[in-house]
Short mmCIF file of C-alpha atoms and ligand atoms in Angstrom, two decimals:
data_model
loop_
_atom_site.label_atom_id
_atom_site.label_comp_id
_atom_site.label_asym_id
_atom_site.label_seq_id
_atom_site.Cartn_x
_atom_site.Cartn_y
_atom_site.Cartn_z
CA MET K 1 -29.81 147.97 -124.38
CA LYS K 2 -30.86 149.25 -120.94
CA ASN K 3 -27.46 150.91 -120.41
CA SER K 4 -27.29 152.84 -123.66
CA LYS K 5 -28.40 156.12 -122.05
CA ARG K 6 -25.76 155.96 -119.32
CA GLN K 7 -23.63 159.11 -119.38
CA LYS K 8 -19.88 158.96 -119.95
CA PRO K 9 -17.53 160.78 -117.58
CA ASP K 10 -15.76 163.92 -118.83
CA PHE K 11 -12.16 162.74 -118.50
CA SER K 12 -10.77 166.21 -119.10
CA LYS K 13 -12.07 167.07 -115.61
CA LEU K 14 -10.72 163.97 -113.87
CA ALA K 15 -7.36 163.23 -112.26
CA LEU K 16 -4.49 161.34 -113.84
CA GLU K 17 -4.97 158.23 -111.67
CA THR K 18 -8.60 158.02 -112.81
CA ILE K 19 -7.75 158.60 -116.47
CA ALA K 20 -5.06 155.90 -116.29
CA VAL K 21 -7.52 153.16 -115.34
CA ARG K 22 -10.66 154.30 -117.16
CA ALA K 23 -10.16 156.60 -120.15
CA GLY K 24 -10.49 155.15 -123.64
CA THR K 25 -12.35 152.00 -122.57
CA ARG K 26 -15.05 150.91 -125.03
CA ARG K 27 -17.32 147.90 -124.68
CA THR K 28 -19.02 145.80 -127.32
CA ALA K 29 -22.82 146.15 -127.24
CA GLU K 30 -23.29 142.39 -127.31
CA PHE K 31 -21.00 141.37 -124.43
CA GLN K 32 -20.49 144.50 -122.30
CA GLU K 33 -17.12 143.09 -121.21
CA HIS K 34 -15.68 144.92 -118.20
CA SER K 35 -11.98 144.69 -119.10
CA GLU K 36 -10.75 145.91 -122.49
CA ALA K 37 -10.98 143.13 -125.08
CA MET K 38 -8.07 142.10 -127.28
CA PHE K 39 -9.25 142.32 -130.90
CA LEU K 40 -6.97 139.91 -132.74
CA THR K 41 -8.48 140.41 -136.18
CA SER K 42 -6.82 141.81 -139.28
CA SER K 43 -10.05 143.11 -140.82
CA PHE K 44 -13.65 144.07 -140.00
CA CYS K 45 -16.91 143.23 -141.83
CA PHE K 46 -19.72 145.40 -143.14
CA ASP K 47 -23.42 144.49 -143.37
CA SER K 48 -23.68 145.81 -146.94
CA ALA K 49 -21.69 147.20 -149.84
CA GLU K 50 -23.13 150.64 -149.03
CA LEU K 51 -21.84 150.49 -145.47
CA ALA K 52 -18.41 149.36 -146.74
CA GLU K 53 -18.36 152.35 -149.10
CA ASP K 54 -19.23 154.65 -146.22
CA GLY K 55 -16.61 153.00 -143.98
CA PHE K 56 -13.82 153.58 -146.48
CA ALA K 57 -14.93 157.18 -146.95
CA HIS K 58 -14.44 157.75 -143.20
CA ALA K 59 -11.44 155.50 -142.58
CA ASP K 60 -10.22 157.37 -139.52
CA GLN K 61 -13.53 156.86 -137.69
CA GLY K 62 -14.67 153.26 -138.08
CA PHE K 63 -12.81 149.96 -138.20
CA ILE K 64 -11.73 148.53 -141.53
CA TYR K 65 -8.32 146.93 -141.39
CA SER K 66 -5.86 146.67 -138.49
CA ARG K 67 -2.97 148.26 -140.37
CA PHE K 68 -4.67 151.55 -139.53
CA THR K 69 -7.57 151.00 -137.14
CA ASN K 70 -8.12 148.39 -134.44
CA PRO K 71 -10.36 148.74 -131.36
CA THR K 72 -7.71 147.62 -128.84
CA VAL K 73 -5.14 149.95 -130.37
CA SER K 74 -7.72 152.79 -130.37
CA MET K 75 -8.43 152.28 -126.68
CA PHE K 76 -4.71 152.55 -125.89
CA GLN K 77 -4.39 155.65 -128.11
CA ASP K 78 -7.39 157.36 -126.49
CA ARG K 79 -6.15 156.62 -122.97
CA LEU K 80 -2.62 157.88 -123.68
CA ALA K 81 -3.96 161.03 -125.39
CA ALA K 82 -6.10 161.72 -122.31
CA LEU K 83 -3.11 161.17 -120.00
CA GLU K 84 -0.87 163.53 -121.99
CA GLY K 85 -3.66 166.09 -122.41
CA GLY K 86 -3.44 165.82 -126.20
CA GLU K 87 -6.28 165.85 -128.73
CA ALA K 88 -5.22 162.68 -130.53
CA CYS K 89 -2.73 159.81 -130.47
CA ILE K 90 -1.45 157.29 -132.99
CA ALA K 91 0.37 154.19 -131.73
CA THR K 92 3.28 152.69 -133.63
CA ALA K 93 5.25 149.44 -133.73
CA SER K 94 8.12 150.85 -131.63
CA GLY K 95 9.46 154.08 -130.19
CA MET K 96 11.77 154.44 -133.19
CA ALA K 97 8.77 153.96 -135.53
CA ALA K 98 7.07 156.83 -133.67
CA ILE K 99 10.05 159.13 -134.31
CA LEU K 100 10.33 158.06 -137.97
CA THR K 101 6.58 158.50 -138.45
CA THR K 102 6.66 162.00 -136.95
CA ALA K 103 9.50 162.95 -139.30
CA MET K 104 7.81 161.41 -142.36
CA ALA K 105 4.49 163.08 -141.55
CA HIS K 106 6.02 166.51 -141.06
CA LEU K 107 9.26 166.88 -143.06
CA GLN K 108 10.33 166.91 -146.68
CA ALA K 109 13.61 167.11 -148.59
CA GLY K 110 15.35 170.40 -147.92
CA ASP K 111 14.01 170.71 -144.36
CA HIS K 112 16.21 171.22 -141.30
CA VAL K 113 15.95 169.67 -137.83
CA ILE K 114 17.46 170.89 -134.55
CA CYS K 115 18.01 167.97 -132.20
CA SER K 116 19.43 167.70 -128.70
CA ARG K 117 22.86 166.08 -128.71
CA SER K 118 21.90 163.85 -125.79
CA VAL K 119 19.03 161.88 -127.31
CA PHE K 120 18.70 158.10 -127.67
CA GLY K 121 21.52 156.79 -129.90
CA ALA K 122 19.22 155.31 -132.54
CA THR K 123 17.45 158.68 -132.82
CA ILE K 124 20.73 160.31 -133.90
CA GLN K 125 21.31 157.47 -136.38
CA LEU K 126 17.79 157.97 -137.74
CA PHE K 127 18.17 161.72 -138.27
CA SER K 128 21.74 161.61 -139.60
CA SER K 129 22.18 158.32 -141.46
CA ILE K 130 18.65 157.67 -142.72
CA LEU K 131 16.81 161.00 -143.05
CA GLY K 132 20.09 162.58 -144.18
CA ARG K 133 19.89 160.40 -147.31
CA PHE K 134 16.55 162.03 -148.16
CA GLY K 135 17.80 165.61 -148.05
CA ILE K 136 16.93 166.41 -144.45
CA THR K 137 19.74 168.01 -142.44
CA THR K 138 20.11 168.00 -138.66
CA THR K 139 22.04 170.26 -136.29
CA TYR K 140 22.82 168.87 -132.83
CA VAL K 141 22.85 171.23 -129.86
CA ASP K 142 23.44 171.10 -126.12
CA LEU K 143 20.08 170.25 -124.51
CA THR K 144 20.39 172.85 -121.76
CA ASP K 145 21.86 175.72 -123.83
CA LEU K 146 18.96 177.95 -124.93
CA LYS K 147 21.30 180.20 -126.91
CA ALA K 148 22.50 177.20 -128.92
CA TRP K 149 18.90 176.26 -129.86
CA GLN K 150 18.28 179.83 -130.98
CA ALA K 151 21.57 180.07 -132.88
CA ALA K 152 20.88 176.83 -134.78
CA VAL K 153 17.64 178.13 -136.32
CA GLN K 154 17.69 178.37 -140.13
CA ALA K 155 15.07 179.59 -142.60
CA ASN K 156 14.23 175.92 -143.36
CA THR K 157 14.08 174.68 -139.73
CA ARG K 158 10.83 172.76 -139.27
CA LEU K 159 11.40 170.48 -136.26
CA PHE K 160 12.93 170.78 -132.77
CA TYR K 161 13.54 167.41 -131.12
CA LEU K 162 14.57 166.61 -127.53
CA GLU K 163 14.36 164.21 -124.60
CA THR K 164 14.21 165.37 -121.00
CA PRO K 165 15.66 164.21 -118.63
CA SER K 166 18.51 163.06 -120.84
CA ASN K 167 20.07 159.62 -120.80
CA PRO K 168 22.23 158.85 -118.80
CA LEU K 169 23.19 162.20 -117.19
CA THR K 170 19.61 163.37 -116.43
CA GLU K 171 20.08 166.87 -117.84
CA ILE K 172 16.83 168.83 -117.99
CA ALA K 173 15.53 170.82 -120.97
CA ASP K 174 13.49 173.93 -120.24
CA ILE K 175 10.52 172.86 -122.38
CA LYS K 176 8.66 176.16 -122.00
CA ALA K 177 11.66 178.26 -123.06
CA ILE K 178 12.57 175.99 -126.00
CA SER K 179 8.92 175.93 -127.15
CA LYS K 180 9.03 179.73 -127.43
CA ILE K 181 12.12 179.55 -129.66
CA ALA K 182 10.47 176.85 -131.78
CA LYS K 183 7.25 178.83 -132.15
CA LYS K 184 9.13 181.93 -133.26
CA ALA K 185 10.97 179.79 -135.81
CA ASN K 186 7.67 178.30 -137.03
CA ALA K 187 8.97 174.85 -136.17
CA LEU K 188 7.28 171.96 -134.41
CA LEU K 189 8.65 171.00 -130.96
CA ALA K 190 8.59 167.24 -130.38
CA VAL K 191 9.45 165.96 -126.90
CA ASP K 192 10.31 162.32 -126.22
CA ASN K 193 8.56 161.86 -122.86
CA CYS K 194 9.88 158.34 -122.33
CA PHE K 195 11.74 158.95 -119.05
CA CYS K 196 9.02 160.87 -117.21
CA THR K 197 5.79 159.70 -118.83
CA PRO K 198 2.64 161.82 -118.30
CA ALA K 199 2.65 160.65 -114.69
CA LEU K 200 5.54 163.05 -113.99
CA GLN K 201 5.63 165.54 -116.86
CA LYS K 202 3.18 166.99 -119.41
CA PRO K 203 5.19 168.47 -122.30
CA LEU K 204 2.09 169.62 -124.22
CA ALA K 205 0.98 171.81 -121.31
CA LEU K 206 4.49 173.33 -121.29
CA GLY K 207 4.27 174.31 -124.96
CA ALA K 208 5.46 171.24 -126.88
CA ASP K 209 3.50 170.41 -130.04
CA VAL K 210 4.10 166.66 -130.13
CA VAL K 211 4.88 164.02 -127.51
CA ILE K 212 6.76 160.88 -128.56
CA HIS K 213 6.81 157.65 -126.56
CA SER K 214 8.79 154.50 -126.53
CA ALA K 215 5.93 152.62 -124.86
CA THR K 216 8.41 149.77 -124.52
CA LYS K 217 9.72 151.46 -121.39
CA TYR K 218 7.50 152.80 -118.59
CA LEU K 219 4.11 152.61 -120.35
CA ASP K 220 4.40 148.83 -120.36
CA GLY K 221 6.59 149.08 -117.29
CA GLN K 222 7.26 145.39 -117.04
CA GLY K 223 9.66 144.78 -119.90
CA ARG K 224 7.34 142.69 -122.05
CA VAL K 225 6.54 144.25 -125.45
CA VAL K 226 7.82 146.87 -127.90
CA GLY K 227 5.72 149.80 -129.08
CA GLY K 228 5.51 153.56 -129.48
CA ALA K 229 3.11 156.47 -129.74
CA ILE K 230 2.69 160.02 -131.02
CA VAL K 231 0.40 162.47 -129.20
CA GLY K 232 -0.56 165.97 -130.34
CA SER K 233 -3.22 168.08 -131.98
CA LYS K 234 -5.96 166.56 -134.11
CA GLU K 235 -4.67 168.58 -137.03
CA PHE K 236 -1.21 166.99 -136.81
CA VAL K 237 -2.00 163.48 -135.54
CA THR K 238 -5.23 162.75 -137.41
CA GLY K 239 -4.42 164.97 -140.38
CA LYS K 240 -0.77 164.08 -141.00
CA VAL K 241 0.36 161.12 -138.88
CA PHE K 242 -2.66 158.89 -139.49
CA PRO K 243 -2.43 159.01 -143.32
CA PHE K 244 1.27 158.07 -143.12
CA VAL K 245 0.65 155.10 -140.78
CA ARG K 246 -2.33 153.98 -142.90
CA THR K 247 -0.19 153.96 -146.04
CA ALA K 248 3.24 152.93 -144.76
CA GLY K 249 2.13 150.58 -141.97
CA PRO K 250 4.44 151.03 -138.93
CA THR K 251 1.45 149.80 -136.93
CA LEU K 252 1.18 148.66 -133.32
CA SER K 253 -0.26 145.16 -132.87
CA ALA K 254 -3.50 144.72 -130.93
CA PHE K 255 -1.80 142.33 -128.52
CA ASN K 256 0.91 144.86 -127.64
CA ALA K 257 -1.71 147.63 -127.31
CA TRP K 258 -3.58 145.47 -124.81
CA VAL K 259 -0.40 144.96 -122.75
CA PHE K 260 0.15 148.74 -122.74
CA LEU K 261 -3.46 149.37 -121.65
CA LYS K 262 -2.84 147.13 -118.64
CA GLY K 263 0.51 148.84 -118.02
CA LEU K 264 -1.06 152.31 -118.02
CA GLU K 265 -3.39 151.28 -115.19
CA THR K 266 -0.45 151.16 -112.77
CA LEU K 267 1.66 153.90 -114.39
CA GLU K 268 1.13 156.55 -111.72
CA LEU K 269 1.82 154.19 -108.82
CA ARG K 270 4.95 152.79 -110.46
CA MET K 271 6.42 156.15 -111.49
CA LYS K 272 5.84 157.61 -108.04
CA GLN K 273 7.39 154.66 -106.19
CA GLN K 274 10.27 154.11 -108.63
CA SER K 275 11.14 157.83 -108.50
CA GLN K 276 11.15 157.71 -104.72
CA ASN K 277 13.35 154.59 -104.74
CA ALA K 278 15.74 156.27 -107.20
CA LEU K 279 16.03 159.40 -105.07
CA GLN K 280 16.76 157.36 -101.93
CA LEU K 281 19.37 155.32 -103.76
CA ALA K 282 20.91 158.49 -105.23
CA GLN K 283 21.13 160.06 -101.77
CA TRP K 284 22.86 156.93 -100.44
CA LEU K 285 25.28 156.89 -103.37
CA GLU K 286 26.23 160.52 -102.70
CA LYS K 287 27.55 159.40 -99.31
CA GLN K 288 29.83 156.67 -100.65
CA SER K 289 33.49 157.61 -100.69
CA GLY K 290 34.16 155.73 -103.94
CA VAL K 291 31.59 157.88 -105.77
CA GLU K 292 32.73 161.05 -107.48
CA ARG K 293 29.35 162.43 -108.56
CA VAL K 294 25.70 161.34 -108.67
CA TYR K 295 23.21 162.49 -111.31
CA HIS K 296 19.49 162.56 -110.43
CA PRO K 297 17.10 165.52 -110.90
CA GLY K 298 15.70 165.02 -107.39
CA LEU K 299 19.07 165.70 -105.73
CA LYS K 300 19.71 169.20 -104.40
CA SER K 301 23.19 168.93 -105.96
CA HIS K 302 21.67 168.59 -109.47
CA PRO K 303 22.49 171.82 -111.34
CA GLN K 304 18.91 172.04 -112.64
CA HIS K 305 17.12 170.84 -109.52
CA ALA K 306 14.87 173.93 -109.43
CA LEU K 307 13.84 173.56 -113.08
CA ALA K 308 13.19 169.84 -112.57
CA LYS K 309 10.99 170.63 -109.56
CA ARG K 310 8.99 173.13 -111.62
CA GLN K 311 8.63 170.92 -114.64
CA GLN K 312 8.31 167.41 -113.19
CA LYS K 313 6.25 165.92 -110.36
CA ALA K 314 9.27 163.82 -109.31
CA GLY K 315 12.83 163.17 -110.44
CA GLY K 316 12.15 159.96 -112.34
CA ALA K 317 13.60 156.50 -111.89
CA ILE K 318 16.89 156.88 -113.77
CA LEU K 319 20.11 157.83 -112.01
CA SER K 320 23.77 157.63 -112.89
CA PHE K 321 27.02 158.15 -111.04
CA THR K 322 30.75 158.26 -111.69
CA LEU K 323 33.13 156.06 -109.74
CA LYS K 324 36.57 157.28 -108.79
CA GLY K 325 38.22 154.09 -110.03
CA GLY K 326 37.08 154.47 -113.66
CA LYS K 327 36.05 151.49 -115.82
CA ARG K 328 37.67 148.92 -113.47
CA ALA K 329 35.64 150.14 -110.49
CA ALA K 330 32.48 150.36 -112.60
CA PHE K 331 32.83 146.77 -113.86
CA ARG K 332 33.68 145.56 -110.33
CA LEU K 333 30.53 147.18 -108.94
CA ILE K 334 28.32 145.80 -111.71
CA ASN K 335 29.82 142.30 -111.50
CA GLN K 336 29.38 141.92 -107.74
CA THR K 337 25.61 142.63 -107.86
CA LYS K 338 23.29 139.66 -107.50
CA LEU K 339 19.90 141.38 -107.75
CA CYS K 340 20.17 144.12 -110.41
CA SER K 341 19.73 142.93 -114.00
CA ILE K 342 22.77 143.68 -116.16
CA THR K 343 20.97 145.00 -119.23
CA ALA K 344 20.82 148.26 -121.15
CA ASN K 345 17.01 148.30 -121.08
CA LEU K 346 15.09 150.57 -118.72
CA GLY K 347 11.56 151.29 -117.61
CA ASP K 348 11.05 147.95 -115.91
CA THR K 349 9.78 147.10 -112.43
CA ARG K 350 13.11 145.27 -112.07
CA THR K 351 16.19 147.42 -111.48
CA THR K 352 18.71 147.40 -114.31
CA ILE K 353 22.38 148.39 -114.17
CA THR K 354 24.56 149.29 -117.12
CA HIS K 355 27.95 150.79 -118.08
CA PRO K 356 26.97 153.36 -120.77
CA ALA K 357 30.48 153.87 -122.25
CA SER K 358 30.79 150.20 -123.27
CA THR K 359 27.11 149.48 -124.10
CA THR K 360 24.50 152.15 -124.98
CA HIS K 361 27.18 154.66 -126.06
CA CYS K 362 29.81 152.25 -127.47
CA ARG K 363 29.22 153.49 -131.05
CA VAL K 364 30.03 157.05 -129.99
CA SER K 365 33.71 157.99 -130.47
CA PRO K 366 35.78 158.27 -127.25
CA GLU K 367 36.22 162.03 -127.86
CA ALA K 368 32.48 162.62 -128.34
CA ARG K 369 31.77 160.49 -125.27
CA LYS K 370 34.14 162.59 -123.24
CA ALA K 371 32.58 165.81 -124.53
CA ALA K 372 29.15 164.47 -123.56
CA GLY K 373 30.32 163.59 -120.04
CA ILE K 374 29.98 159.81 -120.48
CA SER K 375 33.18 158.84 -118.67
CA ASP K 376 34.55 155.31 -118.25
CA GLY K 377 33.62 155.39 -114.56
CA LEU K 378 29.95 156.16 -115.25
CA VAL K 379 27.27 153.65 -114.21
CA ARG K 380 23.54 154.03 -114.94
CA ILE K 381 20.80 152.48 -112.84
CA ALA K 382 17.15 152.38 -113.88
CA VAL K 383 15.55 151.83 -110.50
CA GLY K 384 12.65 149.41 -110.21
CA LEU K 385 10.15 148.44 -107.54
CA GLU K 386 12.38 146.32 -105.31
CA ASN K 387 12.85 147.36 -101.69
CA VAL K 388 15.46 150.15 -101.59
CA THR K 389 17.40 148.58 -98.71
CA ASP K 390 17.75 145.39 -100.74
CA LEU K 391 19.07 147.47 -103.66
CA ILE K 392 21.52 149.33 -101.43
CA ASN K 393 22.77 146.02 -100.03
CA ASP K 394 23.16 144.71 -103.57
CA LEU K 395 25.45 147.63 -104.45
CA ARG K 396 27.25 147.96 -101.13
CA GLY K 397 29.87 145.29 -101.90
CA GLY K 398 31.10 147.33 -104.85
CA PHE K 399 32.25 150.11 -102.53
CA LYS K 400 34.06 147.98 -99.95
CA SER K 401 37.82 148.27 -100.14
CA ARG K 402 39.53 145.00 -100.85
C1 LIG M 1 14.14 153.11 -126.01
C2 LIG M 1 14.01 154.50 -126.39
C3 LIG M 1 13.60 154.86 -127.69
C4 LIG M 1 13.35 153.84 -128.78
O1 LIG M 1 12.23 153.07 -128.48
P1 LIG M 1 12.02 151.57 -129.04
O2 LIG M 1 10.67 151.21 -128.49
O3 LIG M 1 13.14 150.75 -128.51
O4 LIG M 1 12.03 151.66 -130.52
C5 LIG M 1 13.45 156.20 -127.97
N1 LIG M 1 13.69 157.15 -127.04
C6 LIG M 1 14.09 156.84 -125.78
C7 LIG M 1 14.34 157.92 -124.80
C8 LIG M 1 14.27 155.51 -125.42
O5 LIG M 1 14.69 155.20 -124.19
#
């Protein structure tokens, strides 16, 4: 064991790029493997009955059973916690499982939630249709309207929930300002950091209590596996989230955790490049005569450009735009592309193009869609790592008059 005295770096003092490739890594004493190992085992052995007794008494520290502790999953959790600047992280089977787990760990019947109106569709279904059946009520507010957040507070409000930037119109929440309202209300502020990831935005440093991830998106970054995560204080994550996951089992698999560990290593590079590609594409789209309006936080024309610049390192890789010709023009543009993938998924190295009104938001009533600004001429692009000129050329045909 000649290396056992080697000191470990203090990751809290190191930069994001360094944390992304090195934090959380643990090696087995016997093999000293360089790359993180994939521990495909459901349970772990003890050398004696006494050690098993001790292991079960400290279930959050050692490794017992992979429903609640697995070394590969732990490495992913530790790395993501370090990236977000949180004390602890618990990974879950999906992004939705992370949101459900947060709610189950924190709420009880009779509690009230304030949620941004422009969150992921399944999140609204979860709060209204599922948690609603268990006596939890939810009020939906305009993400950008601070007065509306304040006005929605009730004596039983225990959770504020939002995503920023929003999907697909890239509206920005003022995390710092909303965190102050939440604190005064004695409620927890949970921020879904899926669109920015810690590479571009650190909600905890801005006052959020909990960060939620759909790791399925940019943390993997290559469209391979489904997973989620919850980051926050030790008190909340280890004290409340861990016991729920241990008992209820919405657990991330070791294989998926390993894929996410590899994804995190390139997170910073991807987010930087994909954001830059998105901004260039957005600027080009603004010049096309068939385009009515382009939405991207990096554009000077974005109504919250200044807030986005303060809060995010870059605008992110998602953009949307409205076409003057409505649904017909949107479908024509999408159908003439050869390169972009026609899929509602996002967070991939490959650019995806989608028509929100007929796909991601098809379950929303036409009136509610209109109120939310999701018009029939709206197209969303999640920009990947392709060359921007190739992407522009792929879209160009959709703007040529026939
Ligand atoms: C995809 C997504 C989710 C849900 O994540 P899954 O991994 O699909 O369960 C939650 N929030 C946002 C912002 C998402 O894009």
